[in-house]
Amino acid sequence: MSFAPRGLDSIPDVCSNEDLPEVELVSMLEEQLPDYKLRVDSLYLYENKDWIQSSPCHGRLPEITSPARDEESFRYMTLIELPSSSLDGSHKFAQVLGTGNAEQKTYSDADMVKRLLAEKDRDLELAARIGQALLKRNHLLMEQNEALEEQLGQTLDRVNQLQHELSKKDDLLRIVSIASEESETDSSCSTPLRFNESFTVPHDPLQLDVLQDKLRELEEENLALRSKACHLKTETITYEEKEQQLVNDCVKELREYPGCILQWQNGI
């Protein structure tokens, strides 16, 4: 509803008349009798004779108005004129509308919060499942790593033992070879040999034959032990490479899992 304000030059014309009618402010919302009857001169606190007829030579004054000012004027006049019963009813109606809008907004906000909480619960449940799967995978990898480390330790112990036995047999072969050479050069006299105190070189030809047979057996056994040591060393290197590859795979999987989790969360 819009109201066109009257011009400033029309006010003196109304107030200058002798038969000035009473101006009634009628309620715009309800058809009731007005509660107040006001005269224009009593509103502006002037007598009729004080109003001066404006001269037509000055022309029409420009209207100073704005939509916001008109709206505030209409509200002011409506609040002055409305009876208490109608004001209470309008306030109650406005309160009911405001309450309904607030409740509807509250319900919509609550539903949105519930949906967000449900999505958050699903994300947490998914993250918990992924974490459990990662923990199980990590536990299995740790068990495999421990088993490989134990097997590697046993292999290293075996290699050290074989190397120790091989060094002892090498010493024995060196002593026997020295004894055989000395017996061939001079069978009548013997020269002292620098070797272990508990070992004595016999000069009997039969004993030398026995020692030579034993020497051949020790050489064959030495070759077998050397080949076995090489094989164990190769297996040790292979196990170390497998262990390193397994560790690298574990590290790679652990680095890739956070990216997979983020992709799943973004997809959800």
Coordinates of C-alpha atoms in Angstrom, one line a residue:
M1 CA 0.0 0.0 0.0
S2 CA 1.5 3.4 -1.0
F3 CA 0.6 6.9 0.1
A4 CA 1.3 10.0 -1.9
P5 CA 2.1 12.8 0.5
R6 CA 0.4 16.1 0.0
G7 CA 2.3 19.1 -1.1
L8 CA 3.4 21.8 1.3
D9 CA 1.3 24.5 -0.5
S10 CA -1.9 22.6 0.2
I11 CA -1.6 22.8 4.0
P12 CA -2.1 26.6 4.2
D13 CA -5.2 26.3 2.0
V14 CA -6.8 23.8 4.4
C15 CA -5.9 25.6 7.5
S16 CA -7.0 29.0 6.2
N17 CA -10.7 28.0 5.8
E18 CA -13.1 29.2 8.4
D19 CA -15.2 26.1 8.4
L20 CA -12.4 23.7 9.2
P21 CA -13.7 20.1 9.5
E22 CA -12.5 17.7 12.0
V23 CA -9.8 15.4 10.6
E24 CA -10.3 11.8 11.7
L25 CA -7.6 9.2 11.7
V26 CA -9.3 5.9 10.8
S27 CA -7.7 2.5 11.3
M28 CA -6.4 0.9 8.2
L29 CA -6.5 -2.6 9.5
E30 CA -10.0 -2.9 11.1
E31 CA -13.3 -1.2 10.4
Q32 CA -13.9 0.4 13.8
L33 CA -14.8 3.7 15.1
P34 CA -11.8 6.0 15.6
D35 CA -10.5 6.4 19.1
Y36 CA -9.2 10.0 18.5
K37 CA -10.4 13.0 16.8
L38 CA -7.8 15.6 16.2
R39 CA -7.9 19.0 14.6
V40 CA -5.1 20.0 12.3
D41 CA -4.5 23.2 14.2
S42 CA -4.3 21.3 17.5
L43 CA -1.8 18.9 16.0
Y44 CA 0.5 21.7 14.8
L45 CA -0.2 23.9 17.9
Y46 CA -1.3 26.9 15.8
E47 CA -4.6 28.9 15.5
N48 CA -6.4 29.3 12.2
K49 CA -5.5 32.9 11.9
D50 CA -1.9 32.2 12.3
W51 CA -1.7 30.3 9.1
I52 CA -0.6 32.5 6.2
Q53 CA -1.8 32.0 2.7
S54 CA 1.2 31.3 0.5
S55 CA 1.6 33.5 -2.5
P56 CA 1.1 31.7 -5.9
C57 CA 4.0 33.7 -7.3
H58 CA 6.5 31.6 -5.5
G59 CA 5.4 28.6 -7.5
R60 CA 5.1 25.0 -6.2
L61 CA 7.6 23.9 -3.6
P62 CA 9.5 20.7 -4.3
E63 CA 8.3 17.7 -2.4
I64 CA 10.9 16.3 0.1
T65 CA 10.0 12.7 0.6
S66 CA 11.5 9.2 0.4
P67 CA 10.0 5.7 0.6
A68 CA 11.6 5.0 3.9
R69 CA 10.2 8.2 5.4
D70 CA 6.7 7.5 4.0
E71 CA 6.8 4.0 5.5
E72 CA 7.9 5.3 8.9
S73 CA 5.1 7.9 8.9
F74 CA 2.5 5.3 8.0
R75 CA 3.7 3.1 10.9
Y76 CA 3.7 6.0 13.3
M77 CA 0.1 7.0 12.4
T78 CA -1.1 3.4 12.4
L79 CA 0.3 2.8 15.9
I80 CA -1.3 6.1 17.2
E81 CA -4.7 5.2 15.8
L82 CA -4.9 1.5 16.4
P83 CA -6.8 0.4 19.6
S84 CA -5.1 -1.7 22.2
S85 CA -7.1 -4.8 21.2
S86 CA -6.1 -4.6 17.6
L87 CA -2.5 -3.9 18.5
D88 CA -2.5 -6.9 20.8
G89 CA -3.9 -9.1 18.1
S90 CA -1.4 -7.9 15.5
H91 CA 1.4 -8.4 18.0
K92 CA 0.2 -11.9 18.8
F93 CA -0.1 -12.7 15.1
A94 CA 3.4 -11.4 14.4
Q95 CA 4.6 -13.4 17.4
V96 CA 2.9 -16.5 16.1
L97 CA 4.4 -16.0 12.6
G98 CA 7.9 -15.3 14.1
T99 CA 7.6 -18.3 16.3
G100 CA 6.6 -20.5 13.4
N101 CA 9.5 -19.3 11.3
A102 CA 11.9 -19.7 14.2
E103 CA 10.7 -23.2 14.9
Q104 CA 10.9 -24.1 11.2
K105 CA 14.4 -22.7 11.0
T106 CA 15.3 -24.6 14.2
Y107 CA 13.9 -27.8 12.8
S108 CA 15.9 -27.3 9.6
D109 CA 19.1 -26.5 11.5
A110 CA 18.6 -29.6 13.7
D111 CA 18.0 -31.9 10.7
M112 CA 21.2 -30.5 9.0
V113 CA 23.2 -31.0 12.2
K114 CA 21.8 -34.6 12.5
R115 CA 22.8 -35.3 8.9
L116 CA 26.3 -33.9 9.5
L117 CA 26.7 -35.9 12.6
A118 CA 25.5 -39.1 10.8
E119 CA 28.0 -38.4 8.0
K120 CA 30.8 -37.8 10.6
D121 CA 29.9 -41.1 12.3
R122 CA 30.1 -43.0 9.0
D123 CA 33.5 -41.3 8.3
L124 CA 34.8 -42.3 11.7
E125 CA 33.6 -45.8 11.4
L126 CA 35.2 -46.1 8.0
A127 CA 38.5 -44.6 9.3
A128 CA 38.3 -47.1 12.3
R129 CA 37.9 -50.1 9.9
I130 CA 40.8 -48.9 7.7
G131 CA 42.9 -48.4 10.8
Q132 CA 42.1 -51.9 12.0
A133 CA 43.0 -53.3 8.6
L134 CA 46.3 -51.4 8.6
L135 CA 47.1 -52.6 12.1
K136 CA 46.5 -56.2 11.1
R137 CA 48.6 -55.8 8.0
N138 CA 51.3 -54.2 10.0
H139 CA 51.2 -57.0 12.6
L140 CA 51.5 -59.6 9.9
L141 CA 54.4 -57.8 8.3
M142 CA 56.2 -57.5 11.7
E143 CA 55.8 -61.2 12.3
Q144 CA 57.2 -62.0 8.9
N145 CA 60.1 -59.6 9.5
E146 CA 60.8 -61.2 12.9
A147 CA 60.8 -64.7 11.3
L148 CA 63.2 -63.6 8.6
E149 CA 65.5 -61.9 11.1
E150 CA 65.5 -65.1 13.2
Q151 CA 66.3 -67.2 10.1
L152 CA 69.0 -64.8 9.1
G153 CA 70.6 -65.0 12.5
Q154 CA 70.6 -68.8 12.4
T155 CA 72.2 -68.7 9.0
L156 CA 74.9 -66.3 10.1
D157 CA 75.7 -68.5 13.1
R158 CA 76.0 -71.5 10.9
V159 CA 78.3 -69.6 8.5
N160 CA 80.5 -68.5 11.4
Q161 CA 80.7 -72.0 12.7
L162 CA 81.7 -73.4 9.2
Q163 CA 84.3 -70.7 8.8
H164 CA 85.8 -71.6 12.1
E165 CA 85.9 -75.3 11.2
L166 CA 87.4 -74.5 7.9
S167 CA 90.2 -72.4 9.4
K168 CA 91.1 -75.3 11.8
K169 CA 91.2 -77.7 8.9
D170 CA 93.4 -75.4 6.9
D171 CA 95.8 -75.2 9.8
L172 CA 95.9 -79.0 10.0
L173 CA 96.5 -79.3 6.2
R174 CA 99.3 -76.9 6.3
I175 CA 101.0 -78.8 9.2
V176 CA 100.6 -82.1 7.3
S177 CA 102.0 -80.7 4.1
I178 CA 105.0 -79.3 5.9
A179 CA 105.6 -82.6 7.6
S180 CA 105.4 -84.6 4.3
E181 CA 107.8 -82.2 2.6
E182 CA 110.3 -82.5 5.4
S183 CA 110.0 -86.3 5.4
E184 CA 110.7 -86.5 1.7
T185 CA 113.8 -84.3 1.8
D186 CA 115.4 -85.7 4.9
S187 CA 114.1 -88.9 6.4
S188 CA 117.1 -89.4 8.7
C189 CA 117.0 -86.0 10.6
S190 CA 114.0 -84.1 11.6
T191 CA 113.8 -80.3 11.9
P192 CA 111.6 -78.7 14.5
L193 CA 108.4 -77.4 13.1
R194 CA 106.5 -74.4 14.3
F195 CA 103.0 -75.6 14.9
N196 CA 100.8 -76.5 17.8
E197 CA 102.6 -78.0 20.8
S198 CA 100.1 -80.9 21.0
F199 CA 100.8 -82.0 17.5
T200 CA 103.9 -84.3 16.7
V201 CA 104.9 -85.4 13.2
P202 CA 105.6 -89.1 12.9
H203 CA 108.4 -90.4 10.6
D204 CA 107.0 -93.8 9.9
P205 CA 106.1 -94.4 6.2
L206 CA 102.9 -96.1 7.1
Q207 CA 101.9 -93.3 9.2
L208 CA 102.7 -90.9 6.4
D209 CA 100.5 -92.9 4.1
V210 CA 97.7 -92.6 6.6
L211 CA 98.3 -88.9 7.0
Q212 CA 98.2 -88.5 3.2
D213 CA 94.9 -90.4 3.0
K214 CA 93.6 -88.2 5.7
L215 CA 94.9 -85.2 4.0
R216 CA 93.0 -86.1 0.8
E217 CA 89.9 -86.7 2.8
L218 CA 90.3 -83.3 4.5
E219 CA 90.9 -81.6 1.2
E220 CA 87.7 -83.1 -0.2
E221 CA 85.8 -82.2 3.0
N222 CA 87.3 -78.7 2.7
L223 CA 86.0 -78.3 -0.8
A224 CA 82.6 -79.5 0.3
L225 CA 82.6 -77.1 3.2
R226 CA 83.7 -74.2 0.9
S227 CA 80.9 -74.9 -1.5
K228 CA 78.5 -75.2 1.3
A229 CA 79.8 -71.9 2.8
C230 CA 79.3 -70.2 -0.6
H231 CA 75.8 -71.6 -0.9
L232 CA 74.9 -70.3 2.6
K233 CA 76.4 -67.0 1.8
T234 CA 74.3 -66.8 -1.3
E235 CA 71.2 -67.7 0.7
T236 CA 72.1 -65.1 3.3
I237 CA 72.4 -62.4 0.6
T238 CA 69.1 -63.5 -0.9
Y239 CA 67.3 -63.4 2.5
E240 CA 68.7 -59.9 3.1
E241 CA 67.5 -58.7 -0.3
K242 CA 64.0 -60.2 0.4
E243 CA 63.9 -58.6 3.8
Q244 CA 64.9 -55.2 2.4
Q245 CA 62.3 -55.5 -0.4
L246 CA 59.7 -56.4 2.2
V247 CA 60.6 -53.4 4.3
N248 CA 60.4 -51.2 1.3
D249 CA 57.0 -52.6 0.4
C250 CA 55.7 -52.0 3.9
V251 CA 57.0 -48.4 3.9
K252 CA 55.4 -47.8 0.5
E253 CA 52.1 -49.2 1.5
L254 CA 52.1 -47.1 4.7
R255 CA 52.8 -44.0 2.7
E256 CA 50.0 -44.8 0.2
Y257 CA 47.3 -45.6 2.8
P258 CA 46.7 -41.9 3.9
G259 CA 46.1 -40.9 0.3
C260 CA 43.7 -43.8 -0.1
I261 CA 41.9 -42.7 3.1
L262 CA 41.6 -39.1 1.8
Q263 CA 40.3 -40.3 -1.6
W264 CA 37.7 -42.6 0.2
Q265 CA 36.6 -39.7 2.4
N266 CA 36.3 -37.3 -0.5
G267 CA 34.3 -40.0 -2.4
I268 CA 32.0 -40.5 0.5

